Protein backbone atom coordinates (compact mmCIF):
# COMPACT_ATOMS: atom_id res chain seq x y z
CA UNK A 1 0.00 0.00 0.00
CA UNK A 2 1.76 3.17 -1.12
CA UNK A 3 2.08 6.03 1.34
CA UNK A 4 -0.16 8.49 -0.45
CA UNK A 5 -3.05 6.01 -0.47
CA UNK A 6 -3.10 5.84 3.32
CA UNK A 7 -4.82 9.15 4.07
CA UNK A 8 -7.57 8.26 1.61
CA UNK A 9 -8.21 4.95 3.35
CA UNK A 10 -8.26 6.73 6.70
CA UNK A 11 -10.73 9.26 5.36
CA UNK A 12 -13.02 6.56 4.12
CA UNK A 13 -12.66 4.72 7.43
CA UNK A 14 -13.60 7.89 9.25
CA UNK A 15 -16.51 8.43 6.93
CA UNK A 16 -17.57 4.85 7.56
CA UNK A 17 -17.23 5.31 11.33
CA UNK A 18 -19.25 8.53 11.15
CA UNK A 19 -21.90 6.80 9.11
CA UNK A 20 -22.06 3.88 11.48
CA UNK A 21 -22.17 6.14 14.53
CA UNK A 22 -25.42 7.51 13.24
CA UNK A 23 -26.88 4.13 12.47
CA UNK A 24 -29.22 2.40 14.85
CA UNK A 25 -27.52 -0.03 17.21
CA UNK A 26 -30.47 -2.35 17.19
CA UNK A 27 -30.80 -5.17 14.72
CA UNK A 28 -34.01 -4.86 12.78
CA UNK A 29 -36.04 -7.99 12.67
CA UNK A 30 -38.81 -8.07 10.15
CA UNK A 31 -42.19 -7.55 11.67
CA UNK A 32 -44.84 -9.44 9.76
CA UNK A 33 -47.53 -7.13 11.10
CA UNK A 34 -48.82 -9.83 13.42
CA UNK A 35 -50.56 -8.70 16.54
CA UNK A 36 -49.53 -11.29 19.06
CA UNK A 37 -52.09 -12.18 21.68
CA UNK A 38 -51.88 -10.86 25.22
CA UNK A 39 -52.76 -13.40 27.90
CA UNK A 40 -53.80 -12.43 31.41
CA UNK A 41 -54.79 -14.10 34.63
CA UNK A 42 -55.03 -12.64 38.14
CA UNK A 43 -53.13 -9.52 37.11
CA UNK A 44 -50.26 -11.41 35.52
CA UNK A 45 -49.87 -10.51 31.87
CA UNK A 46 -47.86 -12.17 29.13
CA UNK A 47 -47.19 -10.28 25.92
CA UNK A 48 -45.73 -11.13 22.54
CA UNK A 49 -45.35 -14.86 23.11
CA UNK A 50 -43.47 -16.23 20.09
CA UNK A 51 -41.56 -19.33 19.18
CA UNK A 52 -39.20 -19.26 16.19
CA UNK A 53 -40.00 -22.27 14.03
CA UNK A 54 -37.49 -25.06 14.49
CA UNK A 55 -35.74 -26.53 11.46
CA UNK A 56 -37.30 -29.70 10.02
CA UNK A 57 -36.26 -32.74 12.04
CA UNK A 58 -35.43 -30.69 15.12
CA UNK A 59 -37.97 -31.28 17.87
CA UNK A 60 -36.58 -28.70 20.27
CA UNK A 61 -37.80 -25.12 20.27
CA UNK A 62 -37.71 -22.00 22.40
CA UNK A 63 -40.47 -19.62 23.45
CA UNK A 64 -39.99 -15.96 24.27
CA UNK A 65 -42.32 -13.37 25.81
CA UNK A 66 -42.57 -10.50 28.23
CA UNK A 67 -44.14 -11.24 31.58
CA UNK A 68 -45.60 -8.40 33.64
CA UNK A 69 -46.60 -8.84 37.25
CA UNK A 70 -49.59 -6.67 38.04
CA UNK A 71 -51.00 -9.08 40.59
CA UNK A 72 -50.32 -6.95 43.63
CA UNK A 73 -47.78 -9.34 45.12
CA UNK A 74 -44.52 -11.01 44.15
CA UNK A 75 -45.15 -13.85 41.74
CA UNK A 76 -43.31 -17.14 41.58
CA UNK A 77 -43.26 -18.95 38.27
CA UNK A 78 -42.87 -22.57 39.35
CA UNK A 79 -43.68 -24.65 36.29
CA UNK A 80 -44.36 -24.47 32.58
CA UNK A 81 -46.08 -27.03 30.42
CA UNK A 82 -47.58 -27.49 27.00
CA UNK A 83 -49.81 -30.13 25.45
CA UNK A 84 -47.74 -29.77 22.27
CA UNK A 85 -44.40 -30.85 23.77
CA UNK A 86 -43.27 -33.78 25.87
CA UNK A 87 -41.04 -31.72 28.18
CA UNK A 88 -40.98 -28.02 28.95
CA UNK A 89 -38.53 -26.19 31.20
CA UNK A 90 -37.41 -22.69 31.94
CA UNK A 91 -33.81 -22.26 30.89
CA UNK A 92 -31.25 -19.52 31.04
CA UNK A 93 -28.49 -19.23 28.48
CA UNK A 94 -25.33 -17.66 29.77
CA UNK A 95 -21.75 -17.15 28.71
CA UNK A 96 -19.36 -18.22 31.40
CA UNK A 97 -15.65 -17.84 30.65
CA UNK A 98 -16.34 -17.89 26.93
CA UNK A 99 -18.60 -20.95 27.07
CA UNK A 100 -22.21 -20.96 26.05
CA UNK A 101 -24.22 -22.97 28.45
CA UNK A 102 -27.86 -23.40 29.44
CA UNK A 103 -29.09 -24.13 32.90
CA UNK A 104 -32.58 -25.01 34.09
CA UNK A 105 -34.30 -22.48 36.30
CA UNK A 106 -36.48 -24.21 38.86
CA UNK A 107 -38.32 -21.18 40.04
CA UNK A 108 -38.44 -17.58 38.93
CA UNK A 109 -39.56 -14.71 41.12
CA UNK A 110 -41.09 -11.68 39.45
CA UNK A 111 -41.37 -8.87 41.98
CA UNK A 112 -44.68 -7.05 42.22
CA UNK A 113 -45.02 -4.40 39.54
CA UNK A 114 -42.03 -5.61 37.53
CA UNK A 115 -41.67 -7.30 34.21
CA UNK A 116 -39.27 -9.92 32.97
CA UNK A 117 -38.21 -10.56 29.38
CA UNK A 118 -37.71 -14.03 28.02
CA UNK A 119 -35.44 -13.28 25.08
CA UNK A 120 -32.80 -14.89 22.84
CA UNK A 121 -29.48 -15.35 24.57
CA UNK A 122 -30.96 -15.28 28.07
CA UNK A 123 -34.10 -16.56 29.76
CA UNK A 124 -36.25 -18.72 27.54
CA UNK A 125 -38.76 -21.49 27.75
CA UNK A 126 -37.20 -24.63 26.34
CA UNK A 127 -39.65 -26.94 24.63
CA UNK A 128 -38.54 -30.49 23.91
CA UNK A 129 -40.16 -33.40 22.15
CA UNK A 130 -42.44 -31.54 19.77
CA UNK A 131 -45.48 -33.70 18.98
CA UNK A 132 -45.86 -32.19 15.55
CA UNK A 133 -43.97 -29.96 13.14
CA UNK A 134 -44.73 -26.32 13.75
CA UNK A 135 -44.52 -23.80 10.93
CA UNK A 136 -44.69 -20.02 10.97
CA UNK A 137 -48.33 -19.04 11.46
CA UNK A 138 -49.11 -22.00 13.73
CA UNK A 139 -49.98 -21.54 17.35
CA UNK A 140 -49.62 -23.76 20.42
CA UNK A 141 -50.63 -23.36 24.06
CA UNK A 142 -48.21 -22.86 26.91
CA UNK A 143 -49.36 -22.87 30.53
CA UNK A 144 -47.44 -20.90 33.13
CA UNK A 145 -47.99 -22.18 36.68
CA UNK A 146 -47.49 -19.82 39.57
CA UNK A 147 -46.93 -20.56 43.23
CA UNK A 148 -50.12 -18.71 44.06
CA UNK A 149 -52.11 -21.29 42.13
CA UNK A 150 -52.64 -19.06 39.11
CA UNK A 151 -52.41 -20.97 35.85
CA UNK A 152 -51.94 -18.66 32.89
CA UNK A 153 -52.65 -20.13 29.47
CA UNK A 154 -50.63 -18.41 26.80
CA UNK A 155 -51.15 -18.86 23.07
CA UNK A 156 -47.70 -18.87 21.50
CA UNK A 157 -47.32 -17.82 17.88
CA UNK A 158 -44.82 -19.73 15.77
CA UNK A 159 -42.81 -17.24 13.73
CA UNK A 160 -40.09 -17.31 11.10
CA UNK A 161 -36.61 -17.53 12.60
CA UNK A 162 -35.28 -13.98 12.92
CA UNK A 163 -38.80 -12.54 13.11
CA UNK A 164 -38.79 -11.78 16.79
CA UNK A 165 -40.52 -8.49 17.11
CA UNK A 166 -44.01 -8.63 18.57
CA UNK A 167 -44.45 -4.95 17.94
CA UNK A 168 -42.04 -2.82 15.98
CA UNK A 169 -41.39 -0.30 18.77
CA UNK A 170 -41.04 -2.73 21.59
CA UNK A 171 -37.36 -3.61 21.98
CA UNK A 172 -37.61 -4.70 25.59
CA UNK A 173 -37.55 -8.32 24.52
CA UNK A 174 -34.42 -7.86 22.43
CA UNK A 175 -31.72 -7.80 25.08
CA UNK A 176 -28.51 -7.10 23.21
CA UNK A 177 -26.54 -6.50 26.45
CA UNK B 1 -2.50 16.18 8.03
CA UNK B 2 -1.92 12.51 8.73
CA UNK B 3 -1.61 13.25 12.47
CA UNK B 4 -4.94 15.04 12.39
CA UNK B 5 -6.62 12.20 10.55
CA UNK B 6 -4.95 9.67 12.81
CA UNK B 7 -6.24 11.52 15.88
CA UNK B 8 -9.69 11.75 14.38
CA UNK B 9 -9.62 8.04 13.71
CA UNK B 10 -8.66 7.33 17.32
CA UNK B 11 -11.40 9.62 18.66
CA UNK B 12 -14.01 8.17 16.35
CA UNK B 13 -13.03 4.61 17.08
CA UNK B 14 -13.74 5.25 20.74
CA UNK B 15 -17.07 6.69 19.74
CA UNK B 16 -17.98 3.96 17.32
CA UNK B 17 -17.07 1.12 19.66
CA UNK B 18 -18.41 2.68 22.84
CA UNK B 19 -19.93 -0.64 23.79
CA UNK B 20 -16.73 -2.40 22.90
CA UNK B 21 -16.39 -5.46 20.74
CA UNK B 22 -14.77 -8.18 22.80
CA UNK B 23 -12.16 -9.29 20.34
CA UNK B 24 -8.75 -10.83 20.43
CA UNK B 25 -6.45 -10.20 17.51
CA UNK B 26 -3.80 -12.83 17.16
CA UNK B 27 -0.23 -11.53 17.15
CA UNK B 28 0.63 -14.03 14.45
CA UNK B 29 -1.98 -15.52 12.13
CA UNK B 30 -2.45 -19.24 12.73
CA UNK B 31 -2.86 -21.39 9.66
CA UNK B 32 -5.93 -23.62 9.85
CA UNK B 33 -4.55 -27.15 9.70
CA UNK B 34 -5.97 -29.85 7.48
CA UNK B 35 -9.39 -31.24 8.29
CA UNK B 36 -11.98 -33.12 6.26
CA UNK B 37 -15.65 -32.39 6.81
CA UNK B 38 -18.69 -32.01 4.59
CA UNK B 39 -20.98 -29.09 3.91
CA UNK B 40 -24.75 -29.38 4.04
CA UNK B 41 -24.90 -30.37 0.35
CA UNK B 42 -22.44 -33.22 0.98
CA UNK B 43 -19.66 -31.35 -0.84
CA UNK B 44 -16.27 -31.80 0.81
CA UNK B 45 -15.31 -28.97 3.13
CA UNK B 46 -11.67 -28.78 4.10
CA UNK B 47 -9.18 -26.07 5.01
CA UNK B 48 -9.06 -25.28 1.27
CA UNK B 49 -12.67 -24.07 1.31
CA UNK B 50 -11.64 -21.42 3.84
CA UNK B 51 -9.42 -19.72 1.28
CA UNK B 52 -10.26 -16.92 -1.13
CA UNK B 53 -12.56 -15.02 1.22
CA UNK B 54 -12.92 -14.00 4.85
CA UNK B 55 -14.80 -16.43 7.08
CA UNK B 56 -16.68 -16.10 10.37
CA UNK B 57 -16.72 -19.55 11.94
CA UNK B 58 -18.64 -20.56 15.03
CA UNK B 59 -19.53 -23.78 16.86
CA UNK B 60 -23.00 -24.99 17.58
CA UNK B 61 -25.48 -27.81 17.17
CA UNK B 62 -28.74 -28.01 15.25
CA UNK B 63 -30.86 -28.89 18.29
CA UNK B 64 -29.87 -25.67 19.99
CA UNK B 65 -33.10 -23.71 20.29
CA UNK B 66 -31.80 -20.41 21.53
CA UNK B 67 -28.22 -19.23 21.12
CA UNK B 68 -27.30 -20.78 17.75
CA UNK B 69 -30.23 -19.30 15.83
CA UNK B 70 -29.61 -16.05 17.70
CA UNK B 71 -25.93 -16.01 16.72
CA UNK B 72 -26.84 -16.76 13.11
CA UNK B 73 -29.28 -13.85 13.09
CA UNK B 74 -26.72 -11.53 14.67
CA UNK B 75 -23.96 -12.49 12.24
CA UNK B 76 -26.38 -11.94 9.38
CA UNK B 77 -27.10 -8.47 10.78
CA UNK B 78 -23.33 -7.90 10.95
CA UNK B 79 -23.03 -8.87 7.28
CA UNK B 80 -25.86 -6.51 6.41
CA UNK B 81 -24.00 -3.65 8.11
CA UNK B 82 -20.75 -4.69 6.42
CA UNK B 83 -22.44 -4.75 3.03
CA UNK B 84 -22.64 -0.96 3.30
CA UNK B 85 -18.87 -0.84 3.54
CA UNK B 86 -17.54 -3.59 1.32
CA UNK B 87 -18.50 -5.08 -2.02
CA UNK B 88 -20.47 -8.37 -2.00
CA UNK B 89 -17.46 -10.48 -2.93
CA UNK B 90 -15.57 -9.09 0.07
CA UNK B 91 -18.26 -9.97 2.59
CA UNK B 92 -17.14 -12.66 5.02
CA UNK B 93 -18.88 -16.01 4.74
CA UNK B 94 -20.50 -17.51 7.81
CA UNK B 95 -19.62 -21.12 8.58
CA UNK B 96 -21.49 -23.04 11.26
CA UNK B 97 -19.53 -26.00 12.61
CA UNK B 98 -22.09 -28.49 13.88
CA UNK B 99 -20.33 -30.49 16.59
CA UNK B 100 -23.06 -33.05 17.25
CA UNK B 101 -23.09 -35.16 14.06
CA UNK B 102 -25.23 -37.87 15.61
CA UNK B 103 -28.15 -35.47 15.58
CA UNK B 104 -26.81 -32.83 13.18
CA UNK B 105 -25.81 -34.89 10.15
CA UNK B 106 -29.27 -35.78 8.89
CA UNK B 107 -30.90 -32.40 9.47
CA UNK B 108 -28.05 -30.11 8.46
CA UNK B 109 -29.25 -29.50 4.92
CA UNK B 110 -32.75 -28.58 6.09
CA UNK B 111 -31.28 -26.53 8.90
CA UNK B 112 -29.25 -24.36 6.55
CA UNK B 113 -32.21 -23.78 4.23
CA UNK B 114 -34.51 -23.06 7.16
CA UNK B 115 -33.16 -19.67 8.12
CA UNK B 116 -33.23 -17.98 4.75
CA UNK B 117 -29.72 -16.75 5.48
CA UNK B 118 -26.66 -17.44 3.38
CA UNK B 119 -24.34 -19.62 5.45
CA UNK B 120 -22.57 -22.97 5.25
CA UNK B 121 -23.11 -25.74 7.75
CA UNK B 122 -20.32 -28.27 8.15
CA UNK B 123 -20.07 -31.51 10.09
CA UNK B 124 -18.62 -34.99 9.75
CA UNK B 125 -16.57 -37.53 11.64
CA UNK B 126 -15.95 -36.69 15.27
CA UNK B 127 -12.15 -36.95 14.86
CA UNK B 128 -12.19 -34.40 12.04
CA UNK B 129 -14.50 -32.07 13.96
CA UNK B 130 -12.13 -32.26 16.90
CA UNK B 131 -9.17 -31.33 14.69
CA UNK B 132 -10.83 -28.10 13.64
CA UNK B 133 -12.20 -27.33 17.11
CA UNK B 134 -8.75 -27.69 18.61
CA UNK B 135 -7.20 -25.59 15.85
CA UNK B 136 -9.54 -22.68 16.61
CA UNK B 137 -9.02 -23.20 20.35
CA UNK B 138 -12.68 -24.01 20.77
CA UNK B 139 -14.45 -26.37 23.10
CA UNK B 140 -17.62 -28.44 23.22
CA UNK B 141 -19.15 -31.09 25.43
CA UNK B 142 -22.26 -33.17 24.88
CA UNK B 143 -24.34 -33.10 28.05
CA UNK B 144 -26.06 -36.44 27.64
CA UNK B 145 -27.71 -37.52 30.83
CA UNK B 146 -28.46 -41.09 29.69
CA UNK B 147 -27.84 -43.23 26.58
CA UNK B 148 -31.37 -42.70 25.24
CA UNK B 149 -31.42 -38.95 25.90
CA UNK B 150 -32.25 -37.12 22.69
CA UNK B 151 -32.90 -33.65 24.09
CA UNK B 152 -29.46 -33.01 25.56
CA UNK B 153 -27.70 -29.69 25.54
CA UNK B 154 -24.20 -29.13 24.20
CA UNK B 155 -21.97 -26.73 26.09
CA UNK B 156 -19.68 -25.01 23.61
CA UNK B 157 -17.36 -22.07 23.20
CA UNK B 158 -19.07 -18.85 22.21
CA UNK B 159 -16.40 -17.10 20.18
CA UNK B 160 -16.60 -16.48 16.47
CA UNK B 161 -13.29 -17.20 14.76
CA UNK B 162 -12.22 -14.79 12.03
CA UNK B 163 -10.26 -16.43 9.19
CA UNK B 164 -8.57 -14.49 6.41
CA UNK B 165 -8.57 -15.35 2.68
CA UNK B 166 -5.30 -17.26 3.13
CA UNK B 167 -7.03 -19.66 5.49
CA UNK B 168 -5.38 -18.23 8.59
CA UNK B 169 -7.01 -17.40 11.90
CA UNK B 170 -6.44 -13.72 12.59
CA UNK B 171 -8.93 -12.86 15.33
CA UNK B 172 -11.64 -14.15 17.62
CA UNK B 173 -14.65 -12.15 18.69
CA UNK B 174 -17.00 -12.87 21.58
CA UNK B 175 -20.71 -12.16 22.03
CA UNK B 176 -22.68 -9.98 22.19
CA UNK B 177 -22.40 -9.40 18.47
CA UNK B 178 -23.84 -5.92 18.24
CA UNK B 179 -24.21 -5.60 14.47
CA UNK B 180 -22.89 -2.06 14.05
CA UNK B 181 -19.93 -2.35 16.42
CA UNK B 182 -19.00 -5.79 15.16
CA UNK B 183 -19.18 -4.65 11.54
CA UNK B 184 -16.92 -1.69 12.35
CA UNK B 185 -14.45 -3.97 14.08
CA UNK B 186 -14.41 -6.45 11.23
CA UNK B 187 -14.19 -3.76 8.57
CA UNK B 188 -11.08 -2.33 10.20
CA UNK B 189 -9.64 -5.77 10.83
CA UNK B 190 -10.14 -6.88 7.24
CA UNK B 191 -8.50 -3.69 5.96
CA UNK B 192 -5.56 -4.11 8.31
CA UNK B 193 -6.37 -0.92 10.18
CA UNK B 194 -5.69 -0.53 13.86
CA UNK B 195 -8.50 -1.27 16.21
CA UNK B 196 -8.58 0.75 19.40
CA UNK B 197 -11.14 -0.48 21.88
PDB file of C-alpha atoms in Angstrom, chain A residues 1 3-4 6-21 23-29 52-62 64 87 93 95 98-103 119-124 126-129 161-162 174-177, chain B residues 1-6 8-9 12-13 15-16 19 61-67 69-71 73-74 77 81 84-85 103 107 110-111 114-115 138-140 143 149-159 174-180 183-184 187-188 191 193:
ATOM      1  CA  UNK A   1       0.000   0.000   0.000  1.00  0.00           C
ATOM      2  CA  UNK A   3       2.078   6.029   1.338  1.00  0.00           C
ATOM      3  CA  UNK A   4      -0.158   8.492  -0.453  1.00  0.00           C
ATOM      4  CA  UNK A   6      -3.096   5.841   3.317  1.00  0.00           C
ATOM      5  CA  UNK A   7      -4.823   9.149   4.075  1.00  0.00           C
ATOM      6  CA  UNK A   8      -7.571   8.257   1.606  1.00  0.00           C
ATOM      7  CA  UNK A   9      -8.213   4.954   3.349  1.00  0.00           C
ATOM      8  CA  UNK A  10      -8.261   6.732   6.699  1.00  0.00           C
ATOM      9  CA  UNK A  11     -10.733   9.256   5.356  1.00  0.00           C
ATOM     10  CA  UNK A  12     -13.024   6.556   4.118  1.00  0.00           C
ATOM     11  CA  UNK A  13     -12.657   4.721   7.430  1.00  0.00           C
ATOM     12  CA  UNK A  14     -13.604   7.888   9.248  1.00  0.00           C
ATOM     13  CA  UNK A  15     -16.509   8.427   6.928  1.00  0.00           C
ATOM     14  CA  UNK A  16     -17.565   4.854   7.563  1.00  0.00           C
ATOM     15  CA  UNK A  17     -17.229   5.310  11.330  1.00  0.00           C
ATOM     16  CA  UNK A  18     -19.246   8.525  11.149  1.00  0.00           C
ATOM     17  CA  UNK A  19     -21.902   6.803   9.113  1.00  0.00           C
ATOM     18  CA  UNK A  20     -22.058   3.878  11.477  1.00  0.00           C
ATOM     19  CA  UNK A  21     -22.172   6.142  14.535  1.00  0.00           C
ATOM     20  CA  UNK A  23     -26.879   4.130  12.468  1.00  0.00           C
ATOM     21  CA  UNK A  24     -29.222   2.403  14.845  1.00  0.00           C
ATOM     22  CA  UNK A  25     -27.520  -0.032  17.214  1.00  0.00           C
ATOM     23  CA  UNK A  26     -30.475  -2.346  17.194  1.00  0.00           C
ATOM     24  CA  UNK A  27     -30.802  -5.173  14.723  1.00  0.00           C
ATOM     25  CA  UNK A  28     -34.006  -4.856  12.783  1.00  0.00           C
ATOM     26  CA  UNK A  29     -36.044  -7.986  12.666  1.00  0.00           C
ATOM     27  CA  UNK A  52     -39.196 -19.259  16.194  1.00  0.00           C
ATOM     28  CA  UNK A  53     -40.004 -22.271  14.034  1.00  0.00           C
ATOM     29  CA  UNK A  54     -37.486 -25.056  14.494  1.00  0.00           C
ATOM     30  CA  UNK A  55     -35.736 -26.526  11.462  1.00  0.00           C
ATOM     31  CA  UNK A  56     -37.296 -29.704  10.019  1.00  0.00           C
ATOM     32  CA  UNK A  57     -36.259 -32.737  12.045  1.00  0.00           C
ATOM     33  CA  UNK A  58     -35.428 -30.688  15.124  1.00  0.00           C
ATOM     34  CA  UNK A  59     -37.967 -31.281  17.869  1.00  0.00           C
ATOM     35  CA  UNK A  60     -36.579 -28.702  20.273  1.00  0.00           C
ATOM     36  CA  UNK A  61     -37.799 -25.124  20.272  1.00  0.00           C
ATOM     37  CA  UNK A  62     -37.710 -21.999  22.404  1.00  0.00           C
ATOM     38  CA  UNK A  64     -39.987 -15.955  24.273  1.00  0.00           C
ATOM     39  CA  UNK A  87     -41.044 -31.718  28.181  1.00  0.00           C
ATOM     40  CA  UNK A  93     -28.486 -19.227  28.485  1.00  0.00           C
ATOM     41  CA  UNK A  95     -21.752 -17.151  28.710  1.00  0.00           C
ATOM     42  CA  UNK A  98     -16.338 -17.892  26.935  1.00  0.00           C
ATOM     43  CA  UNK A  99     -18.597 -20.955  27.073  1.00  0.00           C
ATOM     44  CA  UNK A 100     -22.208 -20.961  26.051  1.00  0.00           C
ATOM     45  CA  UNK A 101     -24.222 -22.967  28.455  1.00  0.00           C
ATOM     46  CA  UNK A 102     -27.862 -23.400  29.439  1.00  0.00           C
ATOM     47  CA  UNK A 103     -29.091 -24.127  32.905  1.00  0.00           C
ATOM     48  CA  UNK A 119     -35.440 -13.282  25.078  1.00  0.00           C
ATOM     49  CA  UNK A 120     -32.800 -14.889  22.839  1.00  0.00           C
ATOM     50  CA  UNK A 121     -29.481 -15.352  24.572  1.00  0.00           C
ATOM     51  CA  UNK A 122     -30.956 -15.282  28.074  1.00  0.00           C
ATOM     52  CA  UNK A 123     -34.098 -16.559  29.760  1.00  0.00           C
ATOM     53  CA  UNK A 124     -36.250 -18.720  27.543  1.00  0.00           C
ATOM     54  CA  UNK A 126     -37.201 -24.626  26.340  1.00  0.00           C
ATOM     55  CA  UNK A 127     -39.653 -26.941  24.630  1.00  0.00           C
ATOM     56  CA  UNK A 128     -38.543 -30.492  23.909  1.00  0.00           C
ATOM     57  CA  UNK A 129     -40.156 -33.398  22.147  1.00  0.00           C
ATOM     58  CA  UNK A 161     -36.608 -17.531  12.601  1.00  0.00           C
ATOM     59  CA  UNK A 162     -35.280 -13.984  12.915  1.00  0.00           C
ATOM     60  CA  UNK A 174     -34.425  -7.857  22.434  1.00  0.00           C
ATOM     61  CA  UNK A 175     -31.720  -7.802  25.075  1.00  0.00           C
ATOM     62  CA  UNK A 176     -28.510  -7.097  23.207  1.00  0.00           C
ATOM     63  CA  UNK A 177     -26.540  -6.504  26.446  1.00  0.00           C
TER      64      UNK A 177
ATOM     65  CA  UNK B   1      -2.500  16.179   8.033  1.00  0.00           C
ATOM     66  CA  UNK B   2      -1.921  12.512   8.728  1.00  0.00           C
ATOM     67  CA  UNK B   3      -1.606  13.255  12.465  1.00  0.00           C
ATOM     68  CA  UNK B   4      -4.937  15.038  12.392  1.00  0.00           C
ATOM     69  CA  UNK B   5      -6.616  12.198  10.547  1.00  0.00           C
ATOM     70  CA  UNK B   6      -4.954   9.670  12.808  1.00  0.00           C
ATOM     71  CA  UNK B   8      -9.691  11.750  14.380  1.00  0.00           C
ATOM     72  CA  UNK B   9      -9.618   8.043  13.714  1.00  0.00           C
ATOM     73  CA  UNK B  12     -14.007   8.166  16.354  1.00  0.00           C
ATOM     74  CA  UNK B  13     -13.027   4.608  17.084  1.00  0.00           C
ATOM     75  CA  UNK B  15     -17.065   6.690  19.742  1.00  0.00           C
ATOM     76  CA  UNK B  16     -17.985   3.962  17.319  1.00  0.00           C
ATOM     77  CA  UNK B  19     -19.934  -0.644  23.787  1.00  0.00           C
ATOM     78  CA  UNK B  61     -25.478 -27.805  17.166  1.00  0.00           C
ATOM     79  CA  UNK B  62     -28.735 -28.007  15.252  1.00  0.00           C
ATOM     80  CA  UNK B  63     -30.860 -28.888  18.287  1.00  0.00           C
ATOM     81  CA  UNK B  64     -29.873 -25.672  19.990  1.00  0.00           C
ATOM     82  CA  UNK B  65     -33.103 -23.707  20.288  1.00  0.00           C
ATOM     83  CA  UNK B  66     -31.802 -20.409  21.531  1.00  0.00           C
ATOM     84  CA  UNK B  67     -28.224 -19.234  21.123  1.00  0.00           C
ATOM     85  CA  UNK B  69     -30.235 -19.297  15.827  1.00  0.00           C
ATOM     86  CA  UNK B  70     -29.605 -16.049  17.702  1.00  0.00           C
ATOM     87  CA  UNK B  71     -25.925 -16.009  16.719  1.00  0.00           C
ATOM     88  CA  UNK B  73     -29.280 -13.854  13.085  1.00  0.00           C
ATOM     89  CA  UNK B  74     -26.723 -11.531  14.670  1.00  0.00           C
ATOM     90  CA  UNK B  77     -27.099  -8.474  10.784  1.00  0.00           C
ATOM     91  CA  UNK B  81     -24.002  -3.648   8.108  1.00  0.00           C
ATOM     92  CA  UNK B  84     -22.638  -0.959   3.298  1.00  0.00           C
ATOM     93  CA  UNK B  85     -18.866  -0.842   3.544  1.00  0.00           C
ATOM     94  CA  UNK B 103     -28.149 -35.467  15.578  1.00  0.00           C
ATOM     95  CA  UNK B 107     -30.898 -32.404   9.470  1.00  0.00           C
ATOM     96  CA  UNK B 110     -32.752 -28.577   6.089  1.00  0.00           C
ATOM     97  CA  UNK B 111     -31.276 -26.530   8.903  1.00  0.00           C
ATOM     98  CA  UNK B 114     -34.507 -23.064   7.159  1.00  0.00           C
ATOM     99  CA  UNK B 115     -33.161 -19.665   8.122  1.00  0.00           C
ATOM    100  CA  UNK B 138     -12.677 -24.011  20.766  1.00  0.00           C
ATOM    101  CA  UNK B 139     -14.445 -26.373  23.104  1.00  0.00           C
ATOM    102  CA  UNK B 140     -17.617 -28.445  23.216  1.00  0.00           C
ATOM    103  CA  UNK B 143     -24.339 -33.097  28.053  1.00  0.00           C
ATOM    104  CA  UNK B 149     -31.419 -38.953  25.904  1.00  0.00           C
ATOM    105  CA  UNK B 150     -32.249 -37.119  22.692  1.00  0.00           C
ATOM    106  CA  UNK B 151     -32.903 -33.649  24.090  1.00  0.00           C
ATOM    107  CA  UNK B 152     -29.463 -33.008  25.556  1.00  0.00           C
ATOM    108  CA  UNK B 153     -27.702 -29.692  25.543  1.00  0.00           C
ATOM    109  CA  UNK B 154     -24.197 -29.131  24.203  1.00  0.00           C
ATOM    110  CA  UNK B 155     -21.973 -26.727  26.087  1.00  0.00           C
ATOM    111  CA  UNK B 156     -19.683 -25.014  23.608  1.00  0.00           C
ATOM    112  CA  UNK B 157     -17.363 -22.069  23.200  1.00  0.00           C
ATOM    113  CA  UNK B 158     -19.066 -18.854  22.212  1.00  0.00           C
ATOM    114  CA  UNK B 159     -16.396 -17.095  20.179  1.00  0.00           C
ATOM    115  CA  UNK B 174     -17.005 -12.870  21.576  1.00  0.00           C
ATOM    116  CA  UNK B 175     -20.714 -12.157  22.029  1.00  0.00           C
ATOM    117  CA  UNK B 176     -22.678  -9.977  22.185  1.00  0.00           C
ATOM    118  CA  UNK B 177     -22.403  -9.400  18.467  1.00  0.00           C
ATOM    119  CA  UNK B 178     -23.841  -5.917  18.238  1.00  0.00           C
ATOM    120  CA  UNK B 179     -24.212  -5.601  14.471  1.00  0.00           C
ATOM    121  CA  UNK B 180     -22.891  -2.064  14.047  1.00  0.00           C
ATOM    122  CA  UNK B 183     -19.182  -4.648  11.538  1.00  0.00           C
ATOM    123  CA  UNK B 184     -16.921  -1.686  12.347  1.00  0.00           C
ATOM    124  CA  UNK B 187     -14.193  -3.763   8.569  1.00  0.00           C
ATOM    125  CA  UNK B 188     -11.079  -2.331  10.197  1.00  0.00           C
ATOM    126  CA  UNK B 191      -8.505  -3.691   5.964  1.00  0.00           C
ATOM    127  CA  UNK B 193      -6.368  -0.916  10.176  1.00  0.00           C
TER     128      UNK B 193
END
